[in-house]
Structure formats: C-alpha cells, structure tokens
Tab-separated table of C-alpha atoms and ligand atoms in Angstrom:
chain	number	residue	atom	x	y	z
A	1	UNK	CA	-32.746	16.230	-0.672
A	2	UNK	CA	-31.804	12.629	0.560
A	3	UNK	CA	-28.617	12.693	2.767
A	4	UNK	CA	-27.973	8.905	2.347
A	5	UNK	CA	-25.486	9.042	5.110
A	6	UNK	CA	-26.076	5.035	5.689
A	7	UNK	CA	-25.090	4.303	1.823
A	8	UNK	CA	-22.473	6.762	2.143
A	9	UNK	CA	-20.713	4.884	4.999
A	10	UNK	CA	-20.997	1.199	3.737
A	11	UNK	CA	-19.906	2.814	0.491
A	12	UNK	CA	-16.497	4.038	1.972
A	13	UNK	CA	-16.064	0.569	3.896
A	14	UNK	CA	-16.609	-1.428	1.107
A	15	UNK	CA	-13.732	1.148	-1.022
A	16	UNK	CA	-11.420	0.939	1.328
A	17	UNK	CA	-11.211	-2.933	2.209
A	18	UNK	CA	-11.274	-3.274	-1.884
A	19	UNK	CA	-8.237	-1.002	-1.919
A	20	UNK	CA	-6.802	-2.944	1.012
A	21	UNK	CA	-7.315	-5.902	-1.768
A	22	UNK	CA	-5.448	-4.724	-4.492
A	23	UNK	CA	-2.447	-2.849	-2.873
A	24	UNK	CA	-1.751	-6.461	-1.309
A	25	UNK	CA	-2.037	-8.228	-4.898
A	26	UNK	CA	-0.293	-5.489	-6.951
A	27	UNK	CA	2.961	-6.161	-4.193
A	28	UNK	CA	2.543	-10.185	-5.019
A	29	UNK	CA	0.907	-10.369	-8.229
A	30	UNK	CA	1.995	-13.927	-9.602
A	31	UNK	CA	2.880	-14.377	-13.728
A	32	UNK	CA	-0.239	-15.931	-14.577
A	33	UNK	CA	-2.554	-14.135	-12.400
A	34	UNK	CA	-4.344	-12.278	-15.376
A	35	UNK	CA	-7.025	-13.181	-17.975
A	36	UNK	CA	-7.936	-11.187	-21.492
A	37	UNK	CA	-11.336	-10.936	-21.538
A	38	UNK	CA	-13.504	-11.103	-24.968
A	39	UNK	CA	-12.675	-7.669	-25.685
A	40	UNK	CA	-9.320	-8.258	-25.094
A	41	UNK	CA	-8.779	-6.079	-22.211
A	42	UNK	CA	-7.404	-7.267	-18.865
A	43	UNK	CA	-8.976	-8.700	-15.692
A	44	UNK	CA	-6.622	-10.162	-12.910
A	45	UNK	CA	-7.520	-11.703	-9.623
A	46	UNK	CA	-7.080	-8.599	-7.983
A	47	UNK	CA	-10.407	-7.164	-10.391
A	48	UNK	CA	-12.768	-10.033	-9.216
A	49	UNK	CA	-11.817	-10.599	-5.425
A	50	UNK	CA	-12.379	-6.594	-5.143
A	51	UNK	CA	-16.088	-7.081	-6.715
A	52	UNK	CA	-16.529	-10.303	-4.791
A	53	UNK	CA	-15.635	-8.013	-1.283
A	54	UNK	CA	-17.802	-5.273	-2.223
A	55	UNK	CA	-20.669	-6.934	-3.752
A	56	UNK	CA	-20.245	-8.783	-0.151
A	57	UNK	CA	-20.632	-6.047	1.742
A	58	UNK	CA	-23.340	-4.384	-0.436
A	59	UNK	CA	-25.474	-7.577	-0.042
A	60	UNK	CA	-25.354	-7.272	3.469
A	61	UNK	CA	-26.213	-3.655	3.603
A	62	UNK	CA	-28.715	-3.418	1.034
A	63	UNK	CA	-29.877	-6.752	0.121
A	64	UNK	CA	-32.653	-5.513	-2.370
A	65	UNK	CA	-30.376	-3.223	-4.082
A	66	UNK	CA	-28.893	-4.261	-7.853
A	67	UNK	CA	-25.279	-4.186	-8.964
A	68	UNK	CA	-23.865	-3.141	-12.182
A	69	UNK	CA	-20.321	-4.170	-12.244
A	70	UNK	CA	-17.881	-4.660	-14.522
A	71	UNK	CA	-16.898	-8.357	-13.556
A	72	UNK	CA	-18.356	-11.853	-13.703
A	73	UNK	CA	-17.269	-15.304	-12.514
A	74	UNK	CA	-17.851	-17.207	-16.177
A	75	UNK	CA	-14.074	-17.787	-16.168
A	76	UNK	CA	-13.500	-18.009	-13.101
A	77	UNK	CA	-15.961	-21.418	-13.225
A	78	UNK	CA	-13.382	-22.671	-15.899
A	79	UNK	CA	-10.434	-22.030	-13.975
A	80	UNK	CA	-9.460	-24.045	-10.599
A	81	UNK	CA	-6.128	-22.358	-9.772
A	82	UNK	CA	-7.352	-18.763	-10.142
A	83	UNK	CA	-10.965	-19.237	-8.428
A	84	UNK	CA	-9.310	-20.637	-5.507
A	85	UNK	CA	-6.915	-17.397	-5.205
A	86	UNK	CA	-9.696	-15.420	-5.852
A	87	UNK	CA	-11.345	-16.827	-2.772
A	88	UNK	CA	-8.639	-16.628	-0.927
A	89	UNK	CA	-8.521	-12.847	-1.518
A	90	UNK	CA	-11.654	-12.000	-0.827
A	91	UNK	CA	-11.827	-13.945	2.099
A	92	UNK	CA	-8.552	-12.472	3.250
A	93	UNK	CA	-10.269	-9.118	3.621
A	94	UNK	CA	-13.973	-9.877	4.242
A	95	UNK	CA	-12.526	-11.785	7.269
A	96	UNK	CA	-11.581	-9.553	8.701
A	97	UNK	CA	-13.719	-7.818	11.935
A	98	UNK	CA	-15.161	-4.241	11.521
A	99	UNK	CA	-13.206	-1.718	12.711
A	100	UNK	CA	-14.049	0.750	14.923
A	101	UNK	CA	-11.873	3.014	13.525
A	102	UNK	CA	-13.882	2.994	10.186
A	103	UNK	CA	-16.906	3.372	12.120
A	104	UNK	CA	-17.424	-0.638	10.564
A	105	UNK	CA	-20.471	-2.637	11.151
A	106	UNK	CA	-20.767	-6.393	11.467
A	107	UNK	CA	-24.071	-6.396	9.880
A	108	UNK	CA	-22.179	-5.502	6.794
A	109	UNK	CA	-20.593	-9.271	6.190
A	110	UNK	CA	-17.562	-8.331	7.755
A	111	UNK	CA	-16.021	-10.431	10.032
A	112	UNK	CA	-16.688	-14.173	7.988
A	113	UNK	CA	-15.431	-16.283	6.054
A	114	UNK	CA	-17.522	-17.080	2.680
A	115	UNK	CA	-17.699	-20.354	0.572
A	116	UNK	CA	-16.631	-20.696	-2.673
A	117	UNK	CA	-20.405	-20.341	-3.884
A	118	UNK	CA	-20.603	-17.445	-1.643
A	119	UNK	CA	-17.684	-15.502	-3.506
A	120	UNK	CA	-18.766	-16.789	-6.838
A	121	UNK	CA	-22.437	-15.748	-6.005
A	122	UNK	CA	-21.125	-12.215	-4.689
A	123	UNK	CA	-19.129	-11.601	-8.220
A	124	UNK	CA	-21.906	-11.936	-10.032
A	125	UNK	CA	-24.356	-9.662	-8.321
A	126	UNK	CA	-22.749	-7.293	-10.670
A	127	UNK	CA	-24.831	-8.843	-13.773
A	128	UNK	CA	-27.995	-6.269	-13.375
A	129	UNK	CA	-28.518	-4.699	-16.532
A	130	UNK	CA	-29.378	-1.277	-15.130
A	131	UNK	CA	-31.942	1.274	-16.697
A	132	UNK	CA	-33.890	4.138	-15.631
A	133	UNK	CA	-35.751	2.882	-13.003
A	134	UNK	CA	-34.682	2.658	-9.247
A	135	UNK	CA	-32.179	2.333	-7.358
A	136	UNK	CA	-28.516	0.640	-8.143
A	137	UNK	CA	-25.311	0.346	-7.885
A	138	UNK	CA	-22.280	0.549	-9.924
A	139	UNK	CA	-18.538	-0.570	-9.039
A	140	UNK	CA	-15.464	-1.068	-11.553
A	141	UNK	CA	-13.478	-3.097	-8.692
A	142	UNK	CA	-10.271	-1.727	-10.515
A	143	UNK	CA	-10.995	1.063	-13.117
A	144	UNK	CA	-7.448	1.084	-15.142
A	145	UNK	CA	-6.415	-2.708	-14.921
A	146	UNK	CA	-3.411	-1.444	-17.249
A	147	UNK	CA	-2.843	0.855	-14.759
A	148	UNK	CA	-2.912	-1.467	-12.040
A	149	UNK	CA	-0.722	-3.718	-13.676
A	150	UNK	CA	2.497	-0.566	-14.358
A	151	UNK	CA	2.226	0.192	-11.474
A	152	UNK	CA	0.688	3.452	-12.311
A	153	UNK	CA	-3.064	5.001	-11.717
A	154	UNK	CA	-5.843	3.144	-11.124
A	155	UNK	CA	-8.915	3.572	-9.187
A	156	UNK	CA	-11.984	1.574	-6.866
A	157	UNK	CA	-15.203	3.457	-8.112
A	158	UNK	CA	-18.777	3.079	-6.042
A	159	UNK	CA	-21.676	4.448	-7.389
A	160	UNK	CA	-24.870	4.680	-6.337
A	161	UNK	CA	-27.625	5.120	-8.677
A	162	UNK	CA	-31.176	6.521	-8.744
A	163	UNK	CA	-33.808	6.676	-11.164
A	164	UNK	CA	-30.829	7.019	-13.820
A	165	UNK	CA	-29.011	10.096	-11.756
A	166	UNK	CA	-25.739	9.555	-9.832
A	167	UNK	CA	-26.095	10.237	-6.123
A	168	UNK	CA	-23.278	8.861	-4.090
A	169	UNK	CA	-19.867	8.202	-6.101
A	170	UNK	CA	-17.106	7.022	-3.978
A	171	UNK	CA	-13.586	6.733	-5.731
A	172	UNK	CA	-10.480	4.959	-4.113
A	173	UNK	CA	-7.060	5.986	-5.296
A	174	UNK	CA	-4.193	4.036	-3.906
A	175	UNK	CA	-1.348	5.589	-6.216
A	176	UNK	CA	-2.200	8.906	-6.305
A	177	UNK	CA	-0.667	11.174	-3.798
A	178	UNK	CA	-2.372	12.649	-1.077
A	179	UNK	CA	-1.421	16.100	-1.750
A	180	UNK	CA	-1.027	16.913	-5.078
A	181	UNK	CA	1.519	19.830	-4.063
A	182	UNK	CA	3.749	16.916	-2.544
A	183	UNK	CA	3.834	14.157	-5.371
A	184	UNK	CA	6.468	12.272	-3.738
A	185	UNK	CA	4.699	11.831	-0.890
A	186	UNK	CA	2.100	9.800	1.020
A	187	UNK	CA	-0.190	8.177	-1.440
A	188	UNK	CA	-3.562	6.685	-0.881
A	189	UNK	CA	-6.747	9.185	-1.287
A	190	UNK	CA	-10.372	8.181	-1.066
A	191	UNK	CA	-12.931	10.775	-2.817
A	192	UNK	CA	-16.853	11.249	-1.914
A	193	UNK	CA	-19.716	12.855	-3.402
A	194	UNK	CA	-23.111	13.027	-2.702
A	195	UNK	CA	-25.646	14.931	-4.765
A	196	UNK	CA	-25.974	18.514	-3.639
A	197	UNK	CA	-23.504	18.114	-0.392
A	198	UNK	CA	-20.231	18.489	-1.923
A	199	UNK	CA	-17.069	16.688	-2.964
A	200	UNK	CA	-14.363	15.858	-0.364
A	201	UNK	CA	-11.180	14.012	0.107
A	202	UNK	CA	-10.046	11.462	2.576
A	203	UNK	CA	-6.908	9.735	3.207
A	204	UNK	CA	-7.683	6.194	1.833
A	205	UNK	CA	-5.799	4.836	5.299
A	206	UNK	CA	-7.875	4.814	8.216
A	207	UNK	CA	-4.781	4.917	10.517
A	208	UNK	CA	-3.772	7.791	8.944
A	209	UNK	CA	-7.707	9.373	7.927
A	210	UNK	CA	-8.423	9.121	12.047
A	211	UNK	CA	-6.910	12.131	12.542
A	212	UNK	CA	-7.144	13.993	8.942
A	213	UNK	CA	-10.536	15.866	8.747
A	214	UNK	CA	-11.893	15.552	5.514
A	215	UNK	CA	-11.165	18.275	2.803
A	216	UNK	CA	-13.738	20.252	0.701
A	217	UNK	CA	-12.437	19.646	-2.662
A	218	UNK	CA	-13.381	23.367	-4.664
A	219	UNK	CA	-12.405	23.312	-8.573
A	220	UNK	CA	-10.319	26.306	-9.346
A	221	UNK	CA	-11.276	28.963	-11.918
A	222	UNK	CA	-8.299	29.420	-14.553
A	223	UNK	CA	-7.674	30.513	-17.944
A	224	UNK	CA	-7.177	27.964	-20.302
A	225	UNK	CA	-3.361	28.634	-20.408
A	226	UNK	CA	-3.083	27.403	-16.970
A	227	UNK	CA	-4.607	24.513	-17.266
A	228	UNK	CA	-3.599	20.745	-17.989
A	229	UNK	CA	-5.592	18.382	-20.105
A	230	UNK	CA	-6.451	15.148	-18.330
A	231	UNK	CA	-6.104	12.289	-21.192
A	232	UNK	CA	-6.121	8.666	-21.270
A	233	UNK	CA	-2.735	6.765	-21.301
A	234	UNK	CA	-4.261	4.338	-23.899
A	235	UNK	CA	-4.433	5.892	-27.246
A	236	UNK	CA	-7.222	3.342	-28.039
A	237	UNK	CA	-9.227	4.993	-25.390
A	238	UNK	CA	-9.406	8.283	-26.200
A	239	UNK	CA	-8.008	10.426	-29.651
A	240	UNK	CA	-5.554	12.005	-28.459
A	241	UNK	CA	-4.015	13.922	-31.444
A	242	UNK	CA	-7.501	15.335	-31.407
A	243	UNK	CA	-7.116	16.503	-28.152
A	244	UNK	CA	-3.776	18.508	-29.031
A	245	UNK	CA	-5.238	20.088	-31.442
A	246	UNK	CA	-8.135	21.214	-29.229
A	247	UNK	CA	-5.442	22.586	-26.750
A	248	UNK	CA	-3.405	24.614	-28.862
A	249	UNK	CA	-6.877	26.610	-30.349
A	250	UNK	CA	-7.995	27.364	-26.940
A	251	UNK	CA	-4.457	28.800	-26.166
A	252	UNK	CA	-3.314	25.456	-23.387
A	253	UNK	CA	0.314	25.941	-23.019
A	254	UNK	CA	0.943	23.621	-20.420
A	255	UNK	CA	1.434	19.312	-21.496
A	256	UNK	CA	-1.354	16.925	-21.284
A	257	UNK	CA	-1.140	14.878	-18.110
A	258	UNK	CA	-1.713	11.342	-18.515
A	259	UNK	CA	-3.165	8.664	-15.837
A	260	UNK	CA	-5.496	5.273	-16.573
A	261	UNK	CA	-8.612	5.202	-14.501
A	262	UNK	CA	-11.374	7.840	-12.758
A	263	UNK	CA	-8.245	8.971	-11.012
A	264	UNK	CA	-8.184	11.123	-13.799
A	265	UNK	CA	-12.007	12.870	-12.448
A	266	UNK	CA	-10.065	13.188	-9.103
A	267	UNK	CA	-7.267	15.191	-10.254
A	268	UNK	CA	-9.979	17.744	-11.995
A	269	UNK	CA	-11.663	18.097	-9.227
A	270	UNK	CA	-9.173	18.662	-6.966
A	271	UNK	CA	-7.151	21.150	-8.951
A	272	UNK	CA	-3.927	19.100	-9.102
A	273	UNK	CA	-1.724	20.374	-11.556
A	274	UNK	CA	-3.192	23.897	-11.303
A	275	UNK	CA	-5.810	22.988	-12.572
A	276	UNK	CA	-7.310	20.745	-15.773
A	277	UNK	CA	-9.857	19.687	-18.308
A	278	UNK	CA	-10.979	16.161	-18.781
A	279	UNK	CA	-11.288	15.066	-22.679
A	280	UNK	CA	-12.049	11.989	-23.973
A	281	UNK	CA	-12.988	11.786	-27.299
A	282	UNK	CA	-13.338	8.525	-29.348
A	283	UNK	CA	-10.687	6.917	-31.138
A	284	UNK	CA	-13.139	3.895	-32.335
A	285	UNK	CA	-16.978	5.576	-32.332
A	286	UNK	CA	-17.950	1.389	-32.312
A	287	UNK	CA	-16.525	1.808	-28.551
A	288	UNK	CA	-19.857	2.239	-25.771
A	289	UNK	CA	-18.592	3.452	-22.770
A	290	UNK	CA	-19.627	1.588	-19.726
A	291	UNK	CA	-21.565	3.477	-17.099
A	292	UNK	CA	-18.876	2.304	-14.258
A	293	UNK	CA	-16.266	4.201	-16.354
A	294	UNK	CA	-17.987	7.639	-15.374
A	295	UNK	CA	-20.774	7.645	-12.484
A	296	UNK	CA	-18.624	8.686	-9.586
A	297	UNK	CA	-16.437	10.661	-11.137
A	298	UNK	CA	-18.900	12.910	-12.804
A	299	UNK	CA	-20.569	13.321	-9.444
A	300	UNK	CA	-17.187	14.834	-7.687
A	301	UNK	CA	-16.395	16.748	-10.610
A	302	UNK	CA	-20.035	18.670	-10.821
A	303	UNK	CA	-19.816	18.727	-7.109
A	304	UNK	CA	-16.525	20.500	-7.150
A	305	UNK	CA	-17.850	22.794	-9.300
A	306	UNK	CA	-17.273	21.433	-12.132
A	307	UNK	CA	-19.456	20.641	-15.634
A	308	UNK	CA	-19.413	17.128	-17.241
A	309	UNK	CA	-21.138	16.575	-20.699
A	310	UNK	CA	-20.584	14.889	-24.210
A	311	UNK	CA	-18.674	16.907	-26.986
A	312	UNK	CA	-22.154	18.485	-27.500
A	313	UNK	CA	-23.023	19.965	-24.181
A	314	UNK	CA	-25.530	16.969	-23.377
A	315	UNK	CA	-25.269	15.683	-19.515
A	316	UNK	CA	-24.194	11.865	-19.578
A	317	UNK	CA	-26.789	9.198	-19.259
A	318	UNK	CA	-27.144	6.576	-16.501
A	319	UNK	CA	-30.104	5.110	-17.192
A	320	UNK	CA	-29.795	3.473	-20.405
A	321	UNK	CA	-28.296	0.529	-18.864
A	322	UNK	CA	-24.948	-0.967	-18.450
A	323	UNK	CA	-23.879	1.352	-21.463
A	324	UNK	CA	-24.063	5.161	-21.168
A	325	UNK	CA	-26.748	6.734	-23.282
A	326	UNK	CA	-25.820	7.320	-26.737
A	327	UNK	CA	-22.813	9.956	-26.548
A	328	UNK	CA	-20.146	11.377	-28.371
A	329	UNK	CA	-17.160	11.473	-25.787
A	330	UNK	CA	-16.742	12.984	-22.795
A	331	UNK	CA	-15.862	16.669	-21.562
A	332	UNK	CA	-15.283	18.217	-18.331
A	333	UNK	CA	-14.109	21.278	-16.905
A	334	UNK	CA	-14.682	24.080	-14.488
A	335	UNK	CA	-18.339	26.191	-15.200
A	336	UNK	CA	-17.248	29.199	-16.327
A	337	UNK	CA	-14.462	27.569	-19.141
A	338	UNK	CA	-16.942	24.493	-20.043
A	339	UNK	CA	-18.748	26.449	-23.062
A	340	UNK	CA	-15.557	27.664	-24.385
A	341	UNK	CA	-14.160	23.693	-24.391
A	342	UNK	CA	-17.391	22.497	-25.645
A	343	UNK	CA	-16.965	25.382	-28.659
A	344	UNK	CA	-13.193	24.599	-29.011
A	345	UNK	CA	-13.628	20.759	-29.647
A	346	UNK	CA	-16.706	20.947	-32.097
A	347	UNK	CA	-14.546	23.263	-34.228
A	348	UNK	CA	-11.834	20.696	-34.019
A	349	UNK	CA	-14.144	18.011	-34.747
A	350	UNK	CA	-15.503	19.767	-37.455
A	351	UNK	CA	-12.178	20.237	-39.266
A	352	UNK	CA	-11.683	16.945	-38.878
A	353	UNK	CA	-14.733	15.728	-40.208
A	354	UNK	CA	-15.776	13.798	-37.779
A	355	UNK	CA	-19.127	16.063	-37.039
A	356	UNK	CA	-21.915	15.451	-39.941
B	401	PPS	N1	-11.586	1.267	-26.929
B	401	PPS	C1	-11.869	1.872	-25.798
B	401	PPS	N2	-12.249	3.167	-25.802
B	401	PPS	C2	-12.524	3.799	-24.673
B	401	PPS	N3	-12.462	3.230	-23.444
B	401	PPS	C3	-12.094	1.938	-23.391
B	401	PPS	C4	-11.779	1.185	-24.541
B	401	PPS	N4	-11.446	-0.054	-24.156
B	401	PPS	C5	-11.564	-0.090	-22.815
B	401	PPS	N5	-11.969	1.112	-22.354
B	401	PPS	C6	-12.289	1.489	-20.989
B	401	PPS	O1	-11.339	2.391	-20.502
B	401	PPS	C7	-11.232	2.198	-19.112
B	401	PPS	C8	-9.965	2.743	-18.629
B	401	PPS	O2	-10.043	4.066	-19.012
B	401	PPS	P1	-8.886	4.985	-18.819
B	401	PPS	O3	-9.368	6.371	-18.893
B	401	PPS	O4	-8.214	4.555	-17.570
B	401	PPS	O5	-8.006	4.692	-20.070
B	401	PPS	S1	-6.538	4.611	-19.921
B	401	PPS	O6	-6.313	3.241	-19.460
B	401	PPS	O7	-6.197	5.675	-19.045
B	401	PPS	O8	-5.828	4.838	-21.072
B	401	PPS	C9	-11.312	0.731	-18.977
B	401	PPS	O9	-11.743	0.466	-17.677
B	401	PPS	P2	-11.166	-0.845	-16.926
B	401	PPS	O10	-11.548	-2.017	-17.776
B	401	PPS	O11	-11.953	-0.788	-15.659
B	401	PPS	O12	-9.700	-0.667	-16.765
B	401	PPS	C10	-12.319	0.335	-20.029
B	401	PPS	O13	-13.617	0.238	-19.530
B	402	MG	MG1	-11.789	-3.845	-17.432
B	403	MG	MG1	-13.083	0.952	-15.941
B	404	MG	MG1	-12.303	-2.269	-14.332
C-alpha cells in the first residue's frame, strides 16, 4: 500500500491557503466579481485565484504531475479588471511564507510573488484531460459556487488520482461547523482520506488544528428511519421528488437535509445529523458529471465505512477522463443499508419509468 504522506501534506497546504482565499473574498466580494460560464453556471474570482494558488503549489511539489480542474483563464484573457483581482488574490496568499505551524515548505511556491503569466499559466494547469493512465490530480477550487455565493455550503476538493482510482481526497469546508452536535459553533473543517488508512477530520484553522488531534471519522450503522437524505439544493442537480419518493418506501421519517457542494460527502461520513444517505439522481440524463464533483468525497465516504456507487450498484469511474464513466446518478450510504438503497431507488425508478 502507498502511504503518500508527501502528497498528503502539500495536499492539506494547498486546501487550506485556498480556503484562506475564499473566506477573504466571500467577506468582500464586489457586484461584478462573477462570470456565467457557457453552461451557465457561476465562476467568480474567488473560483480561479483558488485554482491559480493550488495549481501553484502543486507545480512546485510535483512538477510532472497533471491537473484536472474545473477552471480556465479563457475569460480571464478577455477581461482586464477581473484578471488583475484575480492576481491579486492569488498572490495575496501564495505570498505568503510557509508556516511552521502547517508543517509548510518553501519548496512548495510559497513565499513569492507570481506574474501575471505565472497565475494565468497556474489556472490552466487544470486543462489535462485525464484517463486511465497515471497519476493526476483533480481540484474544484470552490465545489458549490451557488453556495459560495448565499453564503451557505461550499467546499475546496483535492484529489489525487491513480491509474483511474482515487487515493488521496482532501476536502475543505469553511461553513460547515466543526462539530456537527454544536451547529452554532466554530466552523471551518478540513477532511482527509487516503486509500486504505482511513478518513479523518481536522479543524480547517491551523491556529486552532495545532492543538486539535485529528478525529477518526467512523460512519454510523442506522436503520433507515434514522437517517437523513443528503440532497442537492439545486433542483437542476439532482431529482429530488424522486428522492422523496425513495425515502418514504424505505421507511425515512426524518427531512432531507440540503447543502451545495462535497460538503454534502462530509456530512455522510461523519454521521452529522445521525446519520444519512447521499442521493443524487438526474434531473437532465444529458448532464455528465465531472470527476472533481466526486473523487474526494467518495474516498472519505468508503473510508468511513461507507459504499458509493451509481443507482445500479456500479463503483464510479475516474478514468474516463474529465467526465465520470458513463453512470446513472450517484448513491451512498453506510455498508450494511447500501443494497437496501440501491433496491429502494431502482423500484422507484422503475415506477417512474425512467429504467428501460
Ligand atoms: N445540471 C446539473 N446536474 C448535476 N450537477 C450539476 C448540474 N449543473 C452543475 N452541476 C454540478 O453540481 C455541482 C454542485 O453540486 P451540488 O451538489 O453542490 O449541487 S447543489 O449546488 O448543491 O445544488 C457544481 O459544481 P460547481 O460548479 O463546482 O459548483 C456542478 O459541477
Ligand atoms: Mg462550477
Ligand atoms: Mg463542483
Ligand atoms: Mg467548482
């Protein structure tokens, strides 16, 4: 089993001073600060100067190592007044020297300030197209961008990538609260994974993670009436009258809990909630999901003890590029329920007509 302790650490670096990114813009994001993409989603400042810091960092680390990440700088060529805040951003963060605290290196680009071409350049690392060979990287700088933007959920998600199976995911959440119990509380939690060692929380802080050992995250096992479904917010993400009628067959009597982003994974895995399932089912089947939407936070779900498949039992695919493999949603839960769920929603499915 490779430990990939080195990856691990740069991974966590590069999570948190991304985090340390967008916590600063979300408290000044300016009117005008945000693109629509071609597929009309989102993308603000805060998205690209978070890929252009760890793409930085990554570069440094690993220099032969791909990226697959959700970003480029195309517009950001087009567009003076955002590219230079962009820089700004990054540079605002990469300038900053490692810290001993976070065990930082210098040899990981920290500590410099980068050119315009240099932050560009760094963005659009992310353009490798993936597949099943080798070894990669994945990052969604800001998984949830509508989350970002309320205010709500949202979620820095590392990946690394080998021979189209995840190995490292690292997820940082700086909304959700560091003890679920306490949801008024401190917020800021950083979550790693690595194949076959476990899943395990941090505080996302460093001041505050200094003194916090890290906890073993351990799904629990429940009965479906204890349990929570974990849906989308967006109800062009994910069918979500589908998933009600999922929940009431399998006997769910609690309400669905809705967050944007991986954060979503996090809560699973932890247990928040008492305890949930993670359903996304398609409300468009034209929709591909995007292999940065899922990598981590499959890894600290199986690693928690958890199962994460398609709506047909099939493990997801990262190696058919920057898509997932061809899939029909996505379903996750603790082992000993997962069968049940998987049984549940092709019923459903079936009734509906959506299964041939
Ligand atoms: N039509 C459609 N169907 C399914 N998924 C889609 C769709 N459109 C976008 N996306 C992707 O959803 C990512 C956010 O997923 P979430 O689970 O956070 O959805 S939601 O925002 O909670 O509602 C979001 O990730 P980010 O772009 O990183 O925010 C998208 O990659
Ligand atoms: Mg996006
Ligand atoms: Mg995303
Ligand atoms: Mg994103």
């Amino acid at each position: 089993m490779v430990v990939y302790a080195a990856e691990q650490a740069v991974a966590i670096a590069a999570v948190r001073r991304a985090c340390t990114l967008t916590t600063a813009v979300f408290n000044n994001l300016v009117k005008g600060e945000t693109l629509v993409k071609g597929d009309k989603s989102p993308v603000t400042v805060a998205d690209l100067s978070a890929q252009a810091v760890v793409n930085t960092i990554l570069l440094h680390a690993f220099p032969s190592d791909p990226i697959v990440g959700e970003e480029d700088a195309a517009d950001l060529r087009e567009n003076k007044v955002l590219c230079a805040r962009v820089i700004e951003l990054a540079n605002e963060v990469l300038s900053v020297p490692p810290s001993e605290l976070a065990e930082e290196k210098a040899s990981w680009g920290l500590g410099e300030h980068r050119s315009e071409g240099e932050v560009l350049q760094a963005i659009d690392r992310g353009n490798y197209e993936g597949g099943r060979a080798g070894r990669m990287w994945t990052l969604d700088p800001i998984d949830g961008t509508k989350g970002f933007l309320r205010g709500g959920q949202y979620a820095v998600c590392l990946a690394l990538i080998n021979d189209g199976r995840v190995e490292l995911g690292v997820i940082g959440c700086p909304n959700l609260p560091l003890d679920p119990a306490i949801p008024d509380g401190p917020a800021g939690a950083l979550f790693v994974a690595t194949r076959g060692r476990g899943a395990f929380q941090y505080p996302l802080s460093t001041v505050v993670g200094s003194k916090i050992p890290p906890v073993s995250l351990r799904m629990p096992s429940l009965p479906f009436e204890n349990l929570s479904f974990l849906e989308s917010v967006e109800k062009a993400h994910a069918a979500l009258d589908t998933n009600a009628k999922i929940a009431q067959l399998l006997g769910v009597k609690c309400e669905p809990v809705r967050m944007d982003s991986q954060a979503k994974y996090a809560a699973l895995a932890r247990g928040d909630s008492s305890g949930g399932v993670y359903l996304r089912l398609p409300a468009n089947t034209e929709y591909r999901e995007k292999i940065w939407d899922h990598a981590p936070g499959s890894l600290l779900v199986e690693e928690a003890g958890g199962i994460i498949s398609d709506a047909f039992g099939k493990p997801l695919d990262f190696g058919a590029g920057r898509f997932l493999g061809k899939h029909y949603g996505v379903v996750g839960a603790g082992k000993e329920i997962h069968q049940k769920l998987l049984e549940g929603v092709q019923q459903i499915l079936k009734e509906e007509g959506k299964l041939a």
